[in-house]
Amino acid sequence: MNVTKTNFAQTLPIVLDAVRRATFVAFDFEMTGVAAAEQLRNTNLDSVQLRYWKAKESVRRFAAIQLGLCTFSPLGNGKIEAKPFNLHLFPLVVDGALDRRFLFQPSALQFLAEHNFDFNRLIYEGVHYLSHAEERQLAETQRLAAVKKRLREVDTTITAEMQTFYLMHAARIKDFFSEAPTDNTRTLEVNVKFIKYKVYKYLEEKLGNVVTDGRLEVKYDSDSLVNRTKMTLRRMSVEEAAAAAVTPSAPRVEVEPSGARIIFDEIIAKRVPLLTHNGFLDALHIYDKFIGPLPDRAGSFKQAFRGHFPAIYDTKYLVSSSNVLFSAIGPMTDLSTVFKNLWRYKDDEPRIEVAPGFTEYKLLSLIHISEPTRLLSISYAVFCLKKK
């Protein structure tokens, strides 16, 4: 499920419910870089403290711009249910108070672009976030109430441009579907080229007032915002509408400055174990982006992180430290190789099933995001759920 700034208020309750039911949560970040300078690259001579310091100095200079999250809950009968979520992330900007600055490592930028990362979606639809430390800073400067008010206004403001675009197309759409109310093969196209995202998104949200039977399907010619040129509308069959209705619905919640941090706050509150692969930098990003500045000492970070997340499992470490797994997989412990070597066990229990309402993705099994999923710009660590 793609979680965006536009639908965050509606989808957040679904994410939180999945976290509360989860036995563990897998996560992974896409970042704007890994090493901020040549002298910050790791060497075999690094002590634990030096390795931590190098990672800390890089993490605080780079942004985490995409989060892949997947919750896993037991279903019984040897089955586990997976619910994948994908979020672009963009730091909250508060004029005169908060304006995070971050670097882009050219190789990271090139890699993301080559694998179809949607930078327009990052800017326009990135879910904002605010760390606990930054929220305290705003509260101390008496800016927090003003930020909440601004977010509510931005979230609910309907511009003249949005209304005009809606009125321009509403009557035509209504007439089109009135002509053949039982035909589910006819389609109607709406030109959205050069139209602002929030403008045609407002039309999409209001279409329920135009086609009132709940059977309207809306599709775009591209998942990339910058490449979109048309919106295609079709009346679904009764069976299709019933299947689409399986998607969980949730009430709208008030937008809070903390944004995406709310998800990790819930993971902390419920003490849900985390699962990652080669996730040291990812763990540091969680702390830096959602909790506060990273401590100077490695021991202090370990103690502080464990206080928030008492259980975190790294599958790369598990594979490297287990003689049984190491003998089955070999010396290469990148997750792509792990997947390929464990594929023969794919039919063994427990079997993983994607939850109803999340069927935009199909289960591939254990694989790292650096493989096929990156082609779709989707971050899912450990268990990769590839778009159909």
CSV table of C-alpha atoms in Angstrom, one decimal:
chain,number,residue,atom,x,y,z
A,1,MET,CA,0.0,0.0,0.0
A,2,ASN,CA,1.4,3.3,-1.1
A,3,VAL,CA,1.2,5.9,1.7
A,4,THR,CA,1.4,9.5,0.6
A,5,LYS,CA,1.0,13.0,2.0
A,6,THR,CA,-2.5,13.1,0.3
A,7,ASN,CA,-3.8,9.8,1.8
A,8,PHE,CA,-1.7,9.8,5.0
A,9,ALA,CA,-4.6,10.8,7.3
A,10,GLN,CA,-6.8,8.0,5.9
A,11,THR,CA,-4.1,5.2,5.7
A,12,LEU,CA,-2.4,5.9,9.0
A,13,PRO,CA,-5.0,4.0,11.1
A,14,ILE,CA,-4.5,1.0,8.7
A,15,VAL,CA,-0.7,1.1,9.2
A,16,LEU,CA,-1.1,1.4,13.0
A,17,ASP,CA,-3.5,-1.4,13.2
A,18,ALA,CA,-1.2,-3.6,11.2
A,19,VAL,CA,1.7,-2.7,13.6
A,20,ARG,CA,-0.4,-3.6,16.7
A,21,ARG,CA,-1.2,-7.0,15.3
A,22,ALA,CA,2.3,-7.7,14.1
A,23,THR,CA,4.7,-10.3,15.5
A,24,PHE,CA,7.5,-8.5,13.8
A,25,VAL,CA,8.0,-5.6,11.3
A,26,ALA,CA,10.6,-5.6,8.5
A,27,PHE,CA,11.9,-2.2,7.4
A,28,ASP,CA,14.3,-0.6,5.0
A,29,PHE,CA,15.2,3.0,4.0
A,30,GLU,CA,16.3,4.5,0.7
A,31,MET,CA,18.9,7.2,1.5
A,32,THR,CA,20.5,10.2,-0.3
A,33,GLY,CA,23.9,8.8,0.3
A,34,VAL,CA,26.0,6.4,2.4
A,35,ALA,CA,29.5,7.9,3.0
A,36,ALA,CA,29.6,11.6,3.3
A,37,ALA,CA,33.4,11.8,2.6
A,38,GLU,CA,36.2,9.4,1.6
A,39,GLN,CA,37.7,9.5,5.1
A,40,LEU,CA,34.3,8.2,6.4
A,41,ARG,CA,34.4,5.0,4.5
A,42,ASN,CA,34.9,1.8,6.6
A,43,THR,CA,38.1,-0.1,6.8
A,44,ASN,CA,39.1,-3.3,8.4
A,45,LEU,CA,41.2,-1.4,11.0
A,46,ASP,CA,38.2,0.5,12.4
A,47,SER,CA,37.4,0.0,16.1
A,48,VAL,CA,33.7,-0.3,17.1
A,49,GLN,CA,33.7,3.4,18.2
A,50,LEU,CA,35.4,4.6,15.0
A,51,ARG,CA,33.0,2.6,12.8
A,52,TYR,CA,30.1,4.0,14.7
A,53,TRP,CA,31.4,7.6,14.5
A,54,LYS,CA,31.9,7.3,10.7
A,55,ALA,CA,28.3,6.0,10.3
A,56,LYS,CA,27.0,8.7,12.6
A,57,GLU,CA,28.7,11.5,10.7
A,58,SER,CA,27.3,10.2,7.4
A,59,VAL,CA,23.8,9.6,8.7
A,60,ARG,CA,23.3,13.1,10.1
A,61,ARG,CA,24.4,14.5,6.7
A,62,PHE,CA,22.1,12.4,4.5
A,63,ALA,CA,18.3,12.1,4.3
A,64,ALA,CA,16.1,9.0,4.5
A,65,ILE,CA,13.7,9.6,1.6
A,66,GLN,CA,11.8,6.4,1.3
A,67,LEU,CA,10.6,3.8,3.9
A,68,GLY,CA,9.6,0.3,3.1
A,69,LEU,CA,7.7,-1.3,6.0
A,70,CYS,CA,6.1,-4.7,6.1
A,71,THR,CA,4.2,-6.2,9.0
A,72,PHE,CA,3.9,-9.9,9.6
A,73,SER,CA,1.2,-11.6,11.7
A,74,PRO,CA,0.5,-15.3,12.3
A,75,LEU,CA,-2.7,-16.7,10.7
A,76,GLY,CA,-2.4,-20.2,12.0
A,77,ASN,CA,-2.2,-23.4,9.9
A,78,GLY,CA,1.5,-22.6,9.2
A,79,LYS,CA,0.7,-19.3,7.5
A,80,ILE,CA,1.9,-15.7,8.1
A,81,GLU,CA,0.1,-12.6,6.8
A,82,ALA,CA,2.1,-9.8,5.3
A,83,LYS,CA,1.0,-6.2,4.9
A,84,PRO,CA,3.4,-4.0,2.9
A,85,PHE,CA,3.6,-0.2,3.1
A,86,ASN,CA,5.7,2.2,1.0
A,87,LEU,CA,6.3,5.8,2.0
A,88,HIS,CA,8.3,8.6,0.4
A,89,LEU,CA,9.6,10.8,3.3
A,90,PHE,CA,10.3,14.5,3.3
A,91,PRO,CA,11.3,16.5,6.4
A,92,LEU,CA,8.9,19.0,7.8
A,93,VAL,CA,9.8,22.6,7.0
A,94,VAL,CA,8.9,25.3,9.5
A,95,ASP,CA,10.0,28.8,8.4
A,96,GLY,CA,12.4,30.3,10.8
A,97,ALA,CA,12.5,27.3,13.0
A,98,LEU,CA,13.2,24.0,11.1
A,99,ASP,CA,14.8,23.5,7.7
A,100,ARG,CA,16.8,20.3,7.6
A,101,ARG,CA,19.7,20.4,5.2
A,102,PHE,CA,21.1,17.3,3.7
A,103,LEU,CA,23.6,16.1,1.1
A,104,PHE,CA,23.1,14.0,-2.0
A,105,GLN,CA,25.9,11.6,-2.9
A,106,PRO,CA,26.1,11.7,-6.7
A,107,SER,CA,26.3,7.9,-7.0
A,108,ALA,CA,23.2,7.5,-4.8
A,109,LEU,CA,21.3,10.1,-6.9
A,110,GLN,CA,22.4,8.3,-10.1
A,111,PHE,CA,21.4,4.9,-8.7
A,112,LEU,CA,18.0,6.1,-7.7
A,113,ALA,CA,17.3,7.8,-11.0
A,114,GLU,CA,18.4,4.7,-12.9
A,115,HIS,CA,15.9,2.6,-10.9
A,116,ASN,CA,13.0,4.9,-11.5
A,117,PHE,CA,12.9,6.7,-8.2
A,118,ASP,CA,10.2,9.3,-8.5
A,119,PHE,CA,11.7,12.6,-7.2
A,120,ASN,CA,8.5,14.5,-8.0
A,121,ARG,CA,6.6,12.1,-5.8
A,122,LEU,CA,9.2,12.7,-3.1
A,123,ILE,CA,8.7,16.5,-3.2
A,124,TYR,CA,4.9,16.6,-3.7
A,125,GLU,CA,3.7,13.5,-2.0
A,126,GLY,CA,6.5,12.8,0.6
A,127,VAL,CA,5.1,12.2,4.1
A,128,HIS,CA,6.6,14.7,6.4
A,129,TYR,CA,8.2,13.8,9.7
A,130,LEU,CA,9.5,15.4,12.8
A,131,SER,CA,11.8,13.9,15.5
A,132,HIS,CA,10.9,14.1,19.2
A,133,ALA,CA,13.8,16.5,19.7
A,134,GLU,CA,12.6,18.8,17.0
A,135,GLU,CA,9.0,18.7,18.4
A,136,ARG,CA,10.3,19.7,21.8
A,137,GLN,CA,12.2,22.5,20.1
A,138,LEU,CA,9.1,23.8,18.5
A,139,ALA,CA,7.1,23.5,21.7
A,140,GLU,CA,9.8,25.5,23.6
A,141,THR,CA,9.7,28.3,20.9
A,142,GLN,CA,5.8,28.2,21.0
A,143,ARG,CA,5.7,27.3,17.3
A,144,LEU,CA,4.1,23.9,17.7
A,145,ALA,CA,0.5,25.2,17.8
A,146,ALA,CA,1.1,27.3,14.7
A,147,VAL,CA,2.5,24.4,12.8
A,148,LYS,CA,-0.5,22.2,13.6
A,149,LYS,CA,-2.8,24.9,12.4
A,150,ARG,CA,-0.9,25.4,9.2
A,151,LEU,CA,-0.9,21.6,8.5
A,152,ARG,CA,-4.7,21.5,9.0
A,153,GLU,CA,-5.2,24.4,6.6
A,154,VAL,CA,-3.0,22.9,3.9
A,155,ASP,CA,-4.7,19.6,4.3
A,156,THR,CA,-8.2,21.0,3.8
A,157,THR,CA,-7.8,24.0,1.5
A,158,ILE,CA,-9.7,23.8,-1.7
A,159,THR,CA,-8.4,26.2,-4.3
A,160,ALA,CA,-10.3,27.9,-7.2
A,161,GLU,CA,-8.1,25.9,-9.6
A,162,MET,CA,-9.2,22.6,-8.0
A,163,GLN,CA,-12.9,23.6,-8.1
A,164,THR,CA,-12.6,24.8,-11.7
A,165,PHE,CA,-11.0,21.5,-12.9
A,166,TYR,CA,-13.7,19.5,-11.1
A,167,LEU,CA,-16.6,21.5,-12.6
A,168,MET,CA,-15.0,21.3,-16.1
A,169,HIS,CA,-15.2,17.5,-16.1
A,170,ALA,CA,-17.9,16.4,-13.6
A,171,ALA,CA,-20.9,16.8,-16.0
A,172,ARG,CA,-19.1,15.0,-18.8
A,173,ILE,CA,-18.2,12.1,-16.6
A,174,LYS,CA,-21.7,11.9,-15.2
A,175,ASP,CA,-23.2,11.9,-18.7
A,176,PHE,CA,-20.8,9.3,-19.9
A,177,PHE,CA,-21.6,6.8,-17.2
A,178,SER,CA,-25.3,7.5,-17.4
A,179,GLU,CA,-25.4,6.5,-21.1
A,180,ALA,CA,-24.6,2.8,-20.4
A,181,PRO,CA,-25.0,2.1,-16.7
A,182,THR,CA,-24.3,-1.6,-17.0
A,183,ASP,CA,-21.4,-1.6,-19.5
A,184,ASN,CA,-18.1,-2.2,-17.7
A,185,THR,CA,-16.0,-2.2,-20.9
A,186,ARG,CA,-16.3,1.5,-21.8
A,187,THR,CA,-13.6,3.9,-20.6
A,188,LEU,CA,-13.3,7.7,-20.4
A,189,GLU,CA,-10.0,9.5,-20.5
A,190,VAL,CA,-9.3,12.8,-18.7
A,191,ASN,CA,-6.2,14.8,-19.7
A,192,VAL,CA,-4.0,15.5,-16.7
A,193,LYS,CA,-0.9,16.5,-18.6
A,194,PHE,CA,0.6,19.7,-17.1
A,195,ILE,CA,-2.2,19.6,-14.4
A,196,LYS,CA,-1.0,19.9,-10.8
A,197,TYR,CA,-1.2,16.7,-8.8
A,198,LYS,CA,-3.5,18.1,-6.1
A,199,VAL,CA,-5.8,19.5,-8.8
A,200,TYR,CA,-6.6,16.3,-10.5
A,201,LYS,CA,-6.4,14.4,-7.2
A,202,TYR,CA,-9.3,16.6,-6.0
A,203,LEU,CA,-11.3,15.5,-9.0
A,204,GLU,CA,-10.6,11.9,-8.3
A,205,GLU,CA,-11.7,12.3,-4.6
A,206,LYS,CA,-14.9,14.0,-5.7
A,207,LEU,CA,-15.9,11.5,-8.3
A,208,GLY,CA,-17.9,9.6,-5.7
A,209,ASN,CA,-20.4,12.4,-5.9
A,210,VAL,CA,-20.6,11.9,-9.7
A,211,VAL,CA,-20.7,8.2,-10.0
A,212,THR,CA,-22.6,7.1,-6.8
A,213,ASP,CA,-22.8,3.3,-7.1
A,214,GLY,CA,-19.3,2.8,-5.8
A,215,ARG,CA,-18.1,1.0,-8.9
A,216,LEU,CA,-15.8,3.6,-10.4
A,217,GLU,CA,-12.3,2.6,-11.2
A,218,VAL,CA,-9.6,5.2,-11.6
A,219,LYS,CA,-6.3,4.5,-13.2
A,220,TYR,CA,-3.4,6.5,-14.6
A,221,ASP,CA,-1.1,5.8,-17.5
A,222,SER,CA,2.0,6.0,-15.3
A,223,ASP,CA,2.8,5.5,-11.7
A,224,SER,CA,5.4,8.3,-12.0
A,225,LEU,CA,3.8,11.7,-11.4
A,226,VAL,CA,6.1,13.5,-13.9
A,227,ASN,CA,5.1,11.1,-16.7
A,228,ARG,CA,1.3,11.1,-16.1
A,229,THR,CA,-0.7,12.4,-19.0
A,230,LYS,CA,-4.2,10.9,-18.6
A,231,MET,CA,-6.6,9.5,-16.0
A,232,THR,CA,-8.8,6.6,-17.2
A,233,LEU,CA,-12.2,6.0,-15.8
A,234,ARG,CA,-14.2,2.8,-16.0
A,235,ARG,CA,-17.3,1.4,-14.3
A,236,MET,CA,-16.3,-1.9,-12.6
A,237,SER,CA,-18.5,-5.0,-12.6
A,238,VAL,CA,-20.3,-5.9,-9.4
A,239,GLU,CA,-17.7,-8.6,-8.8
A,240,GLU,CA,-14.8,-6.3,-9.3
A,241,ALA,CA,-16.3,-3.7,-7.0
A,242,ALA,CA,-16.8,-6.3,-4.3
A,243,ALA,CA,-13.2,-7.4,-4.6
A,244,ALA,CA,-12.0,-3.7,-4.4
A,245,ALA,CA,-14.1,-3.2,-1.3
A,246,VAL,CA,-12.0,-5.7,0.6
A,247,THR,CA,-9.4,-2.9,1.0
A,248,PRO,CA,-9.5,-1.8,4.6
A,249,SER,CA,-11.2,1.5,5.2
A,250,ALA,CA,-10.4,3.8,8.1
A,251,PRO,CA,-11.6,7.1,9.4
A,252,ARG,CA,-9.6,10.2,8.7
A,253,VAL,CA,-7.3,11.3,11.5
A,254,GLU,CA,-6.0,14.8,12.3
A,255,VAL,CA,-2.7,15.6,10.6
A,256,GLU,CA,0.1,15.9,13.2
A,257,PRO,CA,3.5,17.5,12.8
A,258,SER,CA,5.2,14.2,13.8
A,259,GLY,CA,3.9,12.7,10.6
A,260,ALA,CA,5.6,9.4,9.7
A,261,ARG,CA,7.2,9.2,13.2
A,262,ILE,CA,3.8,8.1,14.5
A,263,ILE,CA,4.4,4.7,13.0
A,264,PHE,CA,7.7,4.2,14.8
A,265,ASP,CA,6.2,5.6,18.0
A,266,GLU,CA,3.6,2.8,17.8
A,267,ILE,CA,6.3,0.2,17.2
A,268,ILE,CA,8.1,1.5,20.3
A,269,ALA,CA,4.9,1.5,22.4
A,270,LYS,CA,4.0,-2.0,21.4
A,271,ARG,CA,7.6,-3.3,21.6
A,272,VAL,CA,7.3,-4.9,18.3
A,273,PRO,CA,10.5,-6.6,17.1
A,274,LEU,CA,12.2,-5.1,14.0
A,275,LEU,CA,13.7,-7.1,11.2
A,276,THR,CA,16.2,-5.8,8.7
A,277,HIS,CA,19.2,-6.9,6.5
A,278,ASN,CA,22.6,-5.3,6.9
A,279,GLY,CA,20.6,-2.6,8.7
A,280,PHE,CA,23.1,-0.7,10.9
A,281,LEU,CA,22.7,2.5,8.9
A,282,ASP,CA,18.9,2.1,8.8
A,283,ALA,CA,18.9,1.8,12.6
A,284,LEU,CA,20.9,5.0,12.9
A,285,HIS,CA,18.5,6.7,10.5
A,286,ILE,CA,15.5,5.7,12.7
A,287,TYR,CA,17.1,7.3,15.7
A,288,ASP,CA,18.4,10.4,13.9
A,289,LYS,CA,15.2,11.2,12.0
A,290,PHE,CA,12.5,10.2,14.5
A,291,ILE,CA,14.0,10.4,18.0
A,292,GLY,CA,16.8,12.9,18.1
A,293,PRO,CA,20.6,13.6,17.5
A,294,LEU,CA,22.7,10.5,17.6
A,295,PRO,CA,24.9,10.1,20.8
A,296,ASP,CA,28.6,10.6,20.4
A,297,ARG,CA,29.5,7.2,21.9
A,298,ALA,CA,28.7,3.8,20.4
A,299,GLY,CA,27.8,2.4,23.8
A,300,SER,CA,25.4,5.3,24.5
A,301,PHE,CA,23.7,4.8,21.2
A,302,LYS,CA,23.3,1.0,21.8
A,303,GLN,CA,21.8,1.6,25.2
A,304,ALA,CA,19.5,4.4,24.0
A,305,PHE,CA,18.4,2.4,20.9
A,306,ARG,CA,17.7,-0.7,22.9
A,307,GLY,CA,15.6,1.4,25.3
A,308,HIS,CA,13.3,2.2,22.4
A,309,PHE,CA,13.6,-1.1,20.3
A,310,PRO,CA,14.4,-4.0,22.7
A,311,ALA,CA,14.5,-6.5,19.8
A,312,ILE,CA,16.0,-6.0,16.4
A,313,TYR,CA,17.1,-8.9,14.2
A,314,ASP,CA,19.5,-8.5,11.3
A,315,THR,CA,19.2,-11.4,8.8
A,316,LYS,CA,22.7,-10.8,7.4
A,317,TYR,CA,24.2,-11.3,10.9
A,318,LEU,CA,21.9,-14.3,11.4
A,319,VAL,CA,23.1,-15.9,8.2
A,320,SER,CA,26.8,-15.1,8.9
A,321,SER,CA,26.8,-16.4,12.5
A,322,SER,CA,24.8,-19.6,11.9
A,323,ASN,CA,26.9,-22.6,10.8
A,324,VAL,CA,23.8,-24.3,9.5
A,325,LEU,CA,22.7,-21.3,7.4
A,326,PHE,CA,26.2,-20.5,6.3
A,327,SER,CA,26.8,-24.0,5.0
A,328,ALA,CA,23.5,-23.8,3.1
A,329,ILE,CA,24.1,-20.4,1.6
A,330,GLY,CA,27.9,-20.0,1.4
A,331,PRO,CA,30.1,-16.9,2.0
A,332,MET,CA,27.9,-14.4,0.0
A,333,THR,CA,25.4,-13.0,2.5
A,334,ASP,CA,23.8,-10.2,0.4
A,335,LEU,CA,20.1,-10.8,0.5
A,336,SER,CA,19.8,-11.6,-3.2
A,337,THR,CA,22.2,-14.5,-2.8
A,338,VAL,CA,20.4,-15.6,0.4
A,339,PHE,CA,17.1,-15.6,-1.5
A,340,LYS,CA,18.4,-17.7,-4.4
A,341,ASN,CA,20.1,-20.3,-2.1
A,342,LEU,CA,17.0,-20.6,0.1
A,343,TRP,CA,14.5,-20.7,-2.7
A,344,ARG,CA,14.3,-24.5,-2.5
A,345,TYR,CA,12.6,-24.1,0.8
A,346,LYS,CA,9.9,-21.9,-0.5
A,347,ASP,CA,7.1,-24.4,0.0
A,348,ASP,CA,8.1,-25.1,3.6
A,349,GLU,CA,6.1,-23.7,6.5
A,350,PRO,CA,5.5,-21.0,7.5
A,351,ARG,CA,4.1,-19.8,4.2
A,352,ILE,CA,3.6,-16.1,3.7
A,353,GLU,CA,0.4,-14.7,2.2
A,354,VAL,CA,-0.2,-11.1,1.3
A,355,ALA,CA,-3.3,-9.7,3.1
A,356,PRO,CA,-6.5,-8.9,1.3
A,357,GLY,CA,-6.5,-5.3,0.2
A,358,PHE,CA,-2.8,-5.4,-0.3
A,359,THR,CA,-2.9,-7.5,-3.5
A,360,GLU,CA,-1.1,-4.7,-5.5
A,361,TYR,CA,1.9,-6.8,-4.6
A,362,LYS,CA,2.7,-10.4,-5.0
A,363,LEU,CA,5.1,-12.3,-2.7
A,364,LEU,CA,8.5,-13.2,-4.1
A,365,SER,CA,9.9,-14.3,-0.8
A,366,LEU,CA,13.3,-13.6,0.8
A,367,ILE,CA,15.1,-11.1,-1.4
A,368,HIS,CA,16.9,-7.8,-1.0
A,369,ILE,CA,15.5,-4.5,-2.4
A,370,SER,CA,18.6,-4.1,-4.5
A,371,GLU,CA,17.2,-6.6,-6.9
A,372,PRO,CA,13.9,-6.5,-9.0
A,373,THR,CA,12.0,-4.2,-6.6
A,374,ARG,CA,14.3,-1.3,-7.1
A,375,LEU,CA,13.1,-1.2,-10.7
A,376,LEU,CA,9.7,-0.3,-9.3
A,377,SER,CA,11.0,2.2,-6.8
A,378,ILE,CA,9.6,0.2,-3.9
A,379,SER,CA,11.5,-0.3,-0.7
A,380,TYR,CA,10.7,-3.6,1.1
A,381,ALA,CA,13.5,-5.1,3.2
A,382,VAL,CA,13.8,-8.8,3.8
A,383,PHE,CA,10.5,-9.9,2.4
A,384,CYS,CA,10.2,-8.4,-1.0
A,385,LEU,CA,6.7,-7.8,-2.4
A,386,LYS,CA,6.8,-7.0,-6.1
A,387,LYS,CA,4.2,-5.1,-7.9
A,388,LYS,CA,2.1,-7.2,-10.3
